[in-house]
mmCIF file of C-alpha atoms in Angstrom:
data_model
loop_
_atom_site.group_PDB
_atom_site.id
_atom_site.type_symbol
_atom_site.label_atom_id
_atom_site.label_comp_id
_atom_site.label_asym_id
_atom_site.label_seq_id
_atom_site.Cartn_x
_atom_site.Cartn_y
_atom_site.Cartn_z
ATOM 1 C CA MET A 9 -38.217 17.325 18.973
ATOM 2 C CA ALA A 10 -35.944 15.454 21.397
ATOM 3 C CA GLU A 11 -35.500 12.726 18.784
ATOM 4 C CA ALA A 12 -33.992 15.185 16.294
ATOM 5 C CA ASN A 13 -31.453 16.383 18.889
ATOM 6 C CA GLN A 14 -30.178 12.820 19.422
ATOM 7 C CA TRP A 15 -28.591 12.599 15.993
ATOM 8 C CA THR A 16 -27.835 16.238 15.206
ATOM 9 C CA SER A 17 -24.870 16.456 17.586
ATOM 10 C CA PRO A 18 -22.885 13.555 15.999
ATOM 11 C CA LEU A 19 -23.931 14.762 12.574
ATOM 12 C CA VAL A 20 -22.687 18.305 13.266
ATOM 13 C CA ALA A 21 -19.384 16.896 14.565
ATOM 14 C CA ALA A 22 -18.989 14.688 11.467
ATOM 15 C CA VAL A 23 -19.752 17.607 9.156
ATOM 16 C CA ALA A 24 -17.175 19.755 10.990
ATOM 17 C CA VAL A 25 -14.476 17.088 10.595
ATOM 18 C CA VAL A 26 -15.260 16.615 6.910
ATOM 19 C CA ARG A 27 -15.298 20.383 6.388
ATOM 20 C CA LEU A 28 -11.836 20.744 7.947
ATOM 21 C CA ALA A 29 -10.496 17.892 5.826
ATOM 22 C CA VAL A 30 -11.986 19.298 2.616
ATOM 23 C CA VAL A 31 -10.666 22.804 3.335
ATOM 24 C CA GLY A 32 -7.169 21.375 3.866
ATOM 25 C CA TRP A 33 -7.481 19.345 0.668
ATOM 26 C CA ALA A 34 -8.709 22.369 -1.306
ATOM 27 C CA LYS A 35 -5.755 24.466 -0.116
ATOM 28 C CA GLN A 36 -3.391 21.714 -1.251
ATOM 29 C CA MET A 37 -5.078 21.438 -4.650
ATOM 30 C CA LEU A 38 -4.881 25.191 -5.273
ATOM 31 C CA LYS A 39 -1.097 25.002 -5.159
ATOM 32 C CA LYS A 40 0.772 24.544 -8.421
ATOM 33 C CA PRO A 41 0.951 20.782 -9.096
ATOM 34 C CA ASP A 42 4.329 19.085 -9.017
ATOM 35 C CA VAL A 43 4.691 17.521 -12.474
ATOM 36 C CA SER A 44 7.216 14.937 -11.235
ATOM 37 C CA SER A 45 4.769 13.527 -8.678
ATOM 38 C CA ALA A 46 1.871 11.096 -9.000
ATOM 39 C CA GLN A 47 -0.453 14.148 -9.130
ATOM 40 C CA VAL A 48 -2.962 12.675 -6.702
ATOM 41 C CA ARG A 49 -6.062 14.882 -6.644
ATOM 42 C CA PHE A 50 -7.754 13.463 -3.574
ATOM 43 C CA PRO A 51 -5.583 12.554 -0.547
ATOM 44 C CA PRO A 52 -5.992 8.857 0.336
ATOM 45 C CA PRO A 53 -6.264 9.446 4.128
ATOM 46 C CA LEU A 54 -9.126 11.845 3.469
ATOM 47 C CA MET A 55 -10.842 9.210 1.349
ATOM 48 C CA LEU A 56 -10.466 6.731 4.227
ATOM 49 C CA LEU A 57 -11.980 9.245 6.642
ATOM 50 C CA LEU A 58 -14.906 10.029 4.337
ATOM 51 C CA VAL A 59 -15.704 6.339 3.774
ATOM 52 C CA ALA A 60 -15.537 5.643 7.523
ATOM 53 C CA LEU A 61 -17.810 8.609 8.310
ATOM 54 C CA LEU A 62 -20.236 7.592 5.584
ATOM 55 C CA GLY A 63 -20.277 4.055 7.014
ATOM 56 C CA VAL A 64 -21.002 5.384 10.522
ATOM 57 C CA GLY A 65 -23.774 7.625 9.199
ATOM 58 C CA LEU A 66 -25.410 4.856 7.199
ATOM 59 C CA ASP A 67 -25.077 2.456 10.120
ATOM 60 C CA TYR A 68 -26.756 4.944 12.435
ATOM 61 C CA PHE A 69 -29.837 5.217 10.227
ATOM 62 C CA PHE A 70 -29.834 1.747 8.599
ATOM 63 C CA PRO A 71 -27.983 -0.815 10.766
ATOM 64 C CA LEU A 72 -26.527 -3.692 8.753
ATOM 65 C CA ARG A 73 -25.179 -6.190 11.321
ATOM 66 C CA PHE A 74 -23.199 -9.293 10.387
ATOM 67 C CA ILE A 75 -21.773 -10.570 13.699
ATOM 68 C CA PRO A 76 -24.100 -12.177 16.271
ATOM 69 C CA PRO A 77 -24.352 -10.404 19.652
ATOM 70 C CA SER A 78 -22.977 -13.477 21.432
ATOM 71 C CA TRP A 79 -19.613 -12.864 19.717
ATOM 72 C CA ASN A 80 -19.239 -9.279 21.004
ATOM 73 C CA TRP A 81 -16.074 -10.030 22.977
ATOM 74 C CA TRP A 82 -14.401 -11.741 20.015
ATOM 75 C CA ARG A 83 -15.550 -8.956 17.700
ATOM 76 C CA TRP A 84 -13.682 -6.383 19.786
ATOM 77 C CA ILE A 85 -10.508 -8.495 19.946
ATOM 78 C CA PHE A 86 -10.510 -9.277 16.216
ATOM 79 C CA GLY A 87 -11.454 -5.765 15.054
ATOM 80 C CA SER A 88 -8.954 -4.008 17.287
ATOM 81 C CA SER A 89 -6.208 -6.490 16.304
ATOM 82 C CA ILE A 90 -6.753 -5.865 12.596
ATOM 83 C CA THR A 91 -6.853 -2.094 13.072
ATOM 84 C CA THR A 92 -3.789 -2.052 15.347
ATOM 85 C CA ALA A 93 -1.778 -4.218 12.940
ATOM 86 C CA ALA A 94 -2.687 -1.965 10.018
ATOM 87 C CA VAL A 95 -1.710 1.198 11.920
ATOM 88 C CA ALA A 96 1.593 -0.454 12.949
ATOM 89 C CA ILE A 97 2.395 -1.292 9.310
ATOM 90 C CA ILE A 98 1.575 2.280 8.254
ATOM 91 C CA LEU A 99 3.914 3.596 10.954
ATOM 92 C CA PHE A 100 6.625 1.191 9.774
ATOM 93 C CA CYS A 101 6.114 2.473 6.214
ATOM 94 C CA ALA A 102 6.345 6.082 7.423
ATOM 95 C CA ILE A 103 9.639 5.270 9.152
ATOM 96 C CA SER A 104 10.877 3.682 5.911
ATOM 97 C CA PHE A 105 10.030 6.884 4.021
ATOM 98 C CA LYS A 106 11.824 8.962 6.658
ATOM 99 C CA LYS A 107 14.955 6.766 6.478
ATOM 100 C CA ALA A 108 14.967 6.969 2.676
ATOM 101 C CA ALA A 109 14.545 10.775 2.893
ATOM 102 C CA THR A 110 11.634 10.809 0.470
ATOM 103 C CA ASN A 111 8.087 12.172 0.614
ATOM 104 C CA ILE A 112 5.278 10.001 1.910
ATOM 105 C CA GLN A 113 2.653 12.377 0.450
ATOM 106 C CA PRO A 114 1.643 11.046 -2.994
ATOM 107 C CA TRP A 115 1.189 14.567 -4.403
ATOM 108 C CA LYS A 116 4.858 15.427 -3.769
ATOM 109 C CA GLU A 117 7.896 14.310 -5.742
ATOM 110 C CA SER A 118 9.526 11.031 -4.739
ATOM 111 C CA THR A 119 13.295 11.220 -4.345
ATOM 112 C CA ALA A 120 13.950 7.521 -3.722
ATOM 113 C CA MET A 121 12.372 4.112 -4.241
ATOM 114 C CA ILE A 122 11.753 1.974 -1.186
ATOM 115 C CA LEU A 123 12.164 -1.734 -1.872
ATOM 116 C CA SER A 124 12.520 -3.121 1.651
ATOM 117 C CA GLY A 125 10.148 -3.804 4.511
ATOM 118 C CA PRO A 126 6.480 -3.968 3.475
ATOM 119 C CA TYR A 127 7.418 -2.619 0.034
ATOM 120 C CA ALA A 128 9.277 -5.857 -0.696
ATOM 121 C CA TYR A 129 5.883 -7.616 -0.694
ATOM 122 C CA SER A 130 3.436 -4.981 -1.920
ATOM 123 C CA ARG A 131 3.570 -1.960 -4.198
ATOM 124 C CA ASN A 132 1.159 0.010 -1.997
ATOM 125 C CA PRO A 133 1.141 -1.387 1.555
ATOM 126 C CA ILE A 134 -0.251 1.860 2.978
ATOM 127 C CA TYR A 135 -3.322 1.676 0.727
ATOM 128 C CA PHE A 136 -3.698 -2.001 1.634
ATOM 129 C CA CYS A 137 -3.582 -1.017 5.317
ATOM 130 C CA PHE A 138 -6.244 1.642 4.732
ATOM 131 C CA ASN A 139 -8.509 -1.197 3.583
ATOM 132 C CA LEU A 140 -7.512 -3.268 6.622
ATOM 133 C CA ILE A 141 -8.413 -0.318 8.864
ATOM 134 C CA LEU A 142 -11.832 -0.118 7.229
ATOM 135 C CA GLY A 143 -12.235 -3.871 7.695
ATOM 136 C CA GLY A 144 -11.258 -3.678 11.363
ATOM 137 C CA PHE A 145 -13.495 -0.651 11.821
ATOM 138 C CA SER A 146 -16.342 -2.555 10.199
ATOM 139 C CA VAL A 147 -15.853 -5.475 12.604
ATOM 140 C CA LEU A 148 -15.638 -3.112 15.616
ATOM 141 C CA LEU A 149 -18.762 -1.288 14.503
ATOM 142 C CA ASN A 150 -20.437 -4.587 13.564
ATOM 143 C CA SER A 151 -21.624 -3.047 10.338
ATOM 144 C CA LEU A 152 -21.085 -3.930 6.699
ATOM 145 C CA TRP A 153 -21.535 -0.304 5.587
ATOM 146 C CA PRO A 154 -17.856 0.742 5.799
ATOM 147 C CA LEU A 155 -17.001 -2.125 3.466
ATOM 148 C CA LEU A 156 -19.618 -1.325 0.817
#
């Protein structure tokens, strides 16, 4: 009985977070779609959250380690560096959207094209950074599940 209580609390918290995200997404999808937008049906940040939560859940029940325990210190430095760099680039992209006075949400109409900063090198640097965040998270967690 005590064993079941060990994992139900994190599971209930994860379900609550996913439920809030899905309810917010459903409210957005019930609105009339903007025909001049990319008409994204599933918000990319929500997809990132769901993949990360799925990776944590799978890692909890079926650990899939890839970094030796002796490298723990380096794992934390490398994983947090990757994640921090990705978040910094996303913030820089958000500032670029704000300066250009256009929408960062892919389901809303774009009013300008951004061709400077990270967008000079990549068409979708925010999506690339989402993958970097998952990679950094995978290193921090020492689990391959978030990457699969």
